[in-house]
mmCIF file of C-alpha atoms in Angstrom:
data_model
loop_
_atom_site.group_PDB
_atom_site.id
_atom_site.type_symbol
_atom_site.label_atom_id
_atom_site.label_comp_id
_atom_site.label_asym_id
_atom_site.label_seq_id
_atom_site.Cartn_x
_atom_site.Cartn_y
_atom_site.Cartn_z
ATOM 1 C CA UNK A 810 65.371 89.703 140.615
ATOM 2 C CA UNK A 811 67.671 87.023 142.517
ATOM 3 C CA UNK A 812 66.994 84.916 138.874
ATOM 4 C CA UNK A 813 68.284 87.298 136.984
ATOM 5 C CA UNK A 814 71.434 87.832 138.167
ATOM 6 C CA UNK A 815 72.542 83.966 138.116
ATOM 7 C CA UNK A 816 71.412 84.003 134.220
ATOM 8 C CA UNK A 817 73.306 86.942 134.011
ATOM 9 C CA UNK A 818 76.463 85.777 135.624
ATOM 10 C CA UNK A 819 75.477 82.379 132.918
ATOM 11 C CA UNK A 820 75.084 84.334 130.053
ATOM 12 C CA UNK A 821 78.152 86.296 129.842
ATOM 13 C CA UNK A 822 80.715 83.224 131.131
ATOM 14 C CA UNK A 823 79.429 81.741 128.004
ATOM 15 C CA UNK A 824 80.020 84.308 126.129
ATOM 16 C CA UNK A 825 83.520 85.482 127.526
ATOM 17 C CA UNK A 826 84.533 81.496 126.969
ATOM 18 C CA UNK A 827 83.695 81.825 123.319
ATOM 19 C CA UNK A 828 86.137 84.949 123.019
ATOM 20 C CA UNK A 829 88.977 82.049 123.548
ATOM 21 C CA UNK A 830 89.168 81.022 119.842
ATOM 22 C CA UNK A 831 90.234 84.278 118.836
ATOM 23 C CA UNK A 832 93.371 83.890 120.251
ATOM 24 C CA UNK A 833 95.181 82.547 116.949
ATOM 25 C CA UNK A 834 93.451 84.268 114.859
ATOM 26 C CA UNK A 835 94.268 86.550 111.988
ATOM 27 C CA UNK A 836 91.147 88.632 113.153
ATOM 28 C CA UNK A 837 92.614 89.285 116.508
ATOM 29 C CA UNK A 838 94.387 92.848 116.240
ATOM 30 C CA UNK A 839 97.146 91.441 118.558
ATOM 31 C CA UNK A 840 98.260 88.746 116.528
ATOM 32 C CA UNK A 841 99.388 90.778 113.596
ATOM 33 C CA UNK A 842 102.831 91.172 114.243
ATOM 34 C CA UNK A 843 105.433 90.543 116.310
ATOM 35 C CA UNK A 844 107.983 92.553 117.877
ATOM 36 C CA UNK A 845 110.366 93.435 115.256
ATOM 37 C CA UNK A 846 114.042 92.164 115.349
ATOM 38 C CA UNK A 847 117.223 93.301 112.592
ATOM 39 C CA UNK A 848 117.559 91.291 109.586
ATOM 40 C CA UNK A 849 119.518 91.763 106.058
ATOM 41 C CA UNK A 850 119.090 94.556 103.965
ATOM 42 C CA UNK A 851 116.478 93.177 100.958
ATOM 43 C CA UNK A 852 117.757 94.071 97.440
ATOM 44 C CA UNK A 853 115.396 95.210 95.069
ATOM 45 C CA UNK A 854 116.002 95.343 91.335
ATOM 46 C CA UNK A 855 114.391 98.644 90.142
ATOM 47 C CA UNK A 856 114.008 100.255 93.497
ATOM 48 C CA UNK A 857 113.270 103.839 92.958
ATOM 49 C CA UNK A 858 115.133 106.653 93.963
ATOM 50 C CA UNK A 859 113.639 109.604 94.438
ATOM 51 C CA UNK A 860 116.271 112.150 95.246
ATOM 52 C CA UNK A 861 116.771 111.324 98.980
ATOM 53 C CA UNK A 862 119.128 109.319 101.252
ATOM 54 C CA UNK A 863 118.483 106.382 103.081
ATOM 55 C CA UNK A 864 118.580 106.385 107.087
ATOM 56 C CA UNK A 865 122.255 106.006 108.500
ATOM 57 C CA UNK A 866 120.466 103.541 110.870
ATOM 58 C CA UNK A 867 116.452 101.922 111.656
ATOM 59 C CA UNK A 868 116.594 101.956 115.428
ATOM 60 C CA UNK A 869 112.736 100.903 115.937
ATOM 61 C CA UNK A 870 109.919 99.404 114.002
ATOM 62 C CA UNK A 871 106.584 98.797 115.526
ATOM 63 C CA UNK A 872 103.078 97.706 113.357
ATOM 64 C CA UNK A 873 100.008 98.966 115.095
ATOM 65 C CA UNK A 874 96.796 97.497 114.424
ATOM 66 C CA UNK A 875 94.287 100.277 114.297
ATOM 67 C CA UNK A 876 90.621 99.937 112.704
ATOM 68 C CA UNK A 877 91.017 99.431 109.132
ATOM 69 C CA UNK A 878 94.459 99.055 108.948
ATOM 70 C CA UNK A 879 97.674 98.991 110.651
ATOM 71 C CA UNK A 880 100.326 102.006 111.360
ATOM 72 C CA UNK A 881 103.929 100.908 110.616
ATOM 73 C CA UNK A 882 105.953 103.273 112.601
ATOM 74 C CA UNK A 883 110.002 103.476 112.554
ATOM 75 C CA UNK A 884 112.881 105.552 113.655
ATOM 76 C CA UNK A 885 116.209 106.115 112.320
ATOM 77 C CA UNK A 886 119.431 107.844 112.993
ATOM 78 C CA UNK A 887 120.720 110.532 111.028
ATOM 79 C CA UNK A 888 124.376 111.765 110.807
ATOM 80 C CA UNK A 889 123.767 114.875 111.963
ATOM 81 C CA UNK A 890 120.997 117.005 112.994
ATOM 82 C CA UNK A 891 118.320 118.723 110.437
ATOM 83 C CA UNK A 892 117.091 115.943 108.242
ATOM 84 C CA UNK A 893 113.987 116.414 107.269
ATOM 85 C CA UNK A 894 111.368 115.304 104.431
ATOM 86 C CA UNK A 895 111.521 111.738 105.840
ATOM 87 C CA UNK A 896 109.170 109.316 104.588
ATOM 88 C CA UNK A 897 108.475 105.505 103.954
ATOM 89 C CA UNK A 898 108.602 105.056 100.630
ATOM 90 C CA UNK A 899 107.207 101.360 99.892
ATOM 91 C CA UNK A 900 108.897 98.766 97.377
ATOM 92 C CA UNK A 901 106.262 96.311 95.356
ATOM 93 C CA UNK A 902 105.236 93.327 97.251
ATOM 94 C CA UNK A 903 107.076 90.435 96.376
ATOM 95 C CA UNK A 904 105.455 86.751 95.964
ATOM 96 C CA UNK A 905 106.117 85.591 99.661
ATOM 97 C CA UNK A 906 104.164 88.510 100.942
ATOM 98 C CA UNK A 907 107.207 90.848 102.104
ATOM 99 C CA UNK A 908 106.773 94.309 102.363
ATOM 100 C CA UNK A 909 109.797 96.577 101.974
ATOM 101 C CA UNK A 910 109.590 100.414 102.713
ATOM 102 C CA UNK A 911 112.719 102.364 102.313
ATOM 103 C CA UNK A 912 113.203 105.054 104.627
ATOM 104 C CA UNK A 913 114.427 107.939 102.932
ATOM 105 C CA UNK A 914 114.717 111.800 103.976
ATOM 106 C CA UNK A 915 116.297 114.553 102.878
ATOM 107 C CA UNK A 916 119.910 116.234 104.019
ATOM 108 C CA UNK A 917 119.712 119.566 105.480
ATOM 109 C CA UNK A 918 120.613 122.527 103.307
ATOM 110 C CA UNK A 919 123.379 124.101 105.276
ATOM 111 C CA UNK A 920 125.968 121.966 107.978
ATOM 112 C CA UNK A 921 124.467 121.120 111.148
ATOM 113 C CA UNK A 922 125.708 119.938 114.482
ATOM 114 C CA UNK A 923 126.123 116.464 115.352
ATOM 115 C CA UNK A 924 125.295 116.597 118.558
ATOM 116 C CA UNK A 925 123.642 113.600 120.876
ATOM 117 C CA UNK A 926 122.473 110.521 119.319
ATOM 118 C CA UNK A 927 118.745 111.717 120.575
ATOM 119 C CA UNK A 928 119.080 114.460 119.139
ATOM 120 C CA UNK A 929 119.673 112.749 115.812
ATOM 121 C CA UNK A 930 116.164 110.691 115.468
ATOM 122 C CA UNK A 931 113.749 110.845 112.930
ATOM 123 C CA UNK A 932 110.639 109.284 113.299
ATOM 124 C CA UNK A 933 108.336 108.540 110.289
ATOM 125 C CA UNK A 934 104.925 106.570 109.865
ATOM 126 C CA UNK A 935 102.631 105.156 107.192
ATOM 127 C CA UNK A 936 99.244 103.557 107.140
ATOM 128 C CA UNK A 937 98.538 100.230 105.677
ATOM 129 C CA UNK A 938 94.887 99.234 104.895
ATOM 130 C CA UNK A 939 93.365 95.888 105.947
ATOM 131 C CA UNK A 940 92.907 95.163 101.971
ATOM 132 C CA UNK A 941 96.886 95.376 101.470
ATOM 133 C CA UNK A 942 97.823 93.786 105.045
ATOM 134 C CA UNK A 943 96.006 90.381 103.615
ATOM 135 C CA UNK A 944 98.887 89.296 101.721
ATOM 136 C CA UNK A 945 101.277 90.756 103.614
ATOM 137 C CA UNK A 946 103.490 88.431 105.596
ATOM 138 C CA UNK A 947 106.458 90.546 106.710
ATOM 139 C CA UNK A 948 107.205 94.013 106.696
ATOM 140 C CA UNK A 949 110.581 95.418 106.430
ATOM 141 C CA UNK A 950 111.689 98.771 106.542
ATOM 142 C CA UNK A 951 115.753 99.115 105.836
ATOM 143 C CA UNK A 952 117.924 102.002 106.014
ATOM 144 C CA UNK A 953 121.607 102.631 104.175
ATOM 145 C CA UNK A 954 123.252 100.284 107.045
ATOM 146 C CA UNK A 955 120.767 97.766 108.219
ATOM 147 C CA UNK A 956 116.894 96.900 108.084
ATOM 148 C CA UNK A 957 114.428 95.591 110.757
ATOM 149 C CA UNK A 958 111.427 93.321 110.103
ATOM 150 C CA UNK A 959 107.975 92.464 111.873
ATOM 151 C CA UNK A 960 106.666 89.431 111.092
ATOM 152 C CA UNK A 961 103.060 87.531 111.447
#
């Protein structure tokens, strides 16, 4: 028994140093994007419009790893309160890998309050399979006002 434990002990240092090459790489769920930070608002010819408004505002964007895929999560800022229908609605990839959603949602039917800025948020999410997040370098989801991207 006192053998055992020393190969033990062995066995799994060795192992937990060969976890260290992971660190850069694209397998590693925590390497897949960054935080995400505002950029410019990416103009696509053709974009489609399907009846709703863009976001006032993208507040947040986060990209989740998750098995088979990643969950690209935002949050926007309406102008008032009862927004609903929201959705990212994704633009086609372009040749350096970026990935544009537009966040779009519909107004409310009758006038609503203003009210707090919380009050205000709409959150939204989509899921991304690994098969699309190969060639995907950046993702960018942009609003009427401004756009925030996470990159690799």
């Amino acid at each position: 028994m006192p053998v055992a434990r020393p190969l033990l002990i062995a066995v799994l240092c060795t192992a937990l140093a060969g976890c260290g090459g992971l660190r850069e790489s694209r397998l590693n769920p925590f390497n897949w994007f960054k935080k995400s930070e505002p950029t410019d608002l990416v103009l696509v010819p053709g974009a489609a419009n399907d009846g709703r408004q863009l976001v006032d505002a993208v507040l947040t964007l986060s990209v989740e790893p998750i098995p088979g895929g990643a969950i690209v999560r935002a949050t926007g800022q309406t102008p008032t309160q009862g927004w609903w229908s929201a959705e990212l609605v994704p633009l086609p990839l372009d040749d350096n890998g970026v990935l544009v959603y537009e966040f779009r949602l519909a107004p409310p039917a009758t006038v609503t309050d203003v009210n707090t800025p919380r009050s205000r948020e709409v959150d939204v999410a989509t899921y991304i399979s690994d098969y699309k997040l190969e060639a995907v370098r950046e993702i960018v989801v942009q609003g009427a006002g401004n756009a925030r991207v996470a990159r690799r």
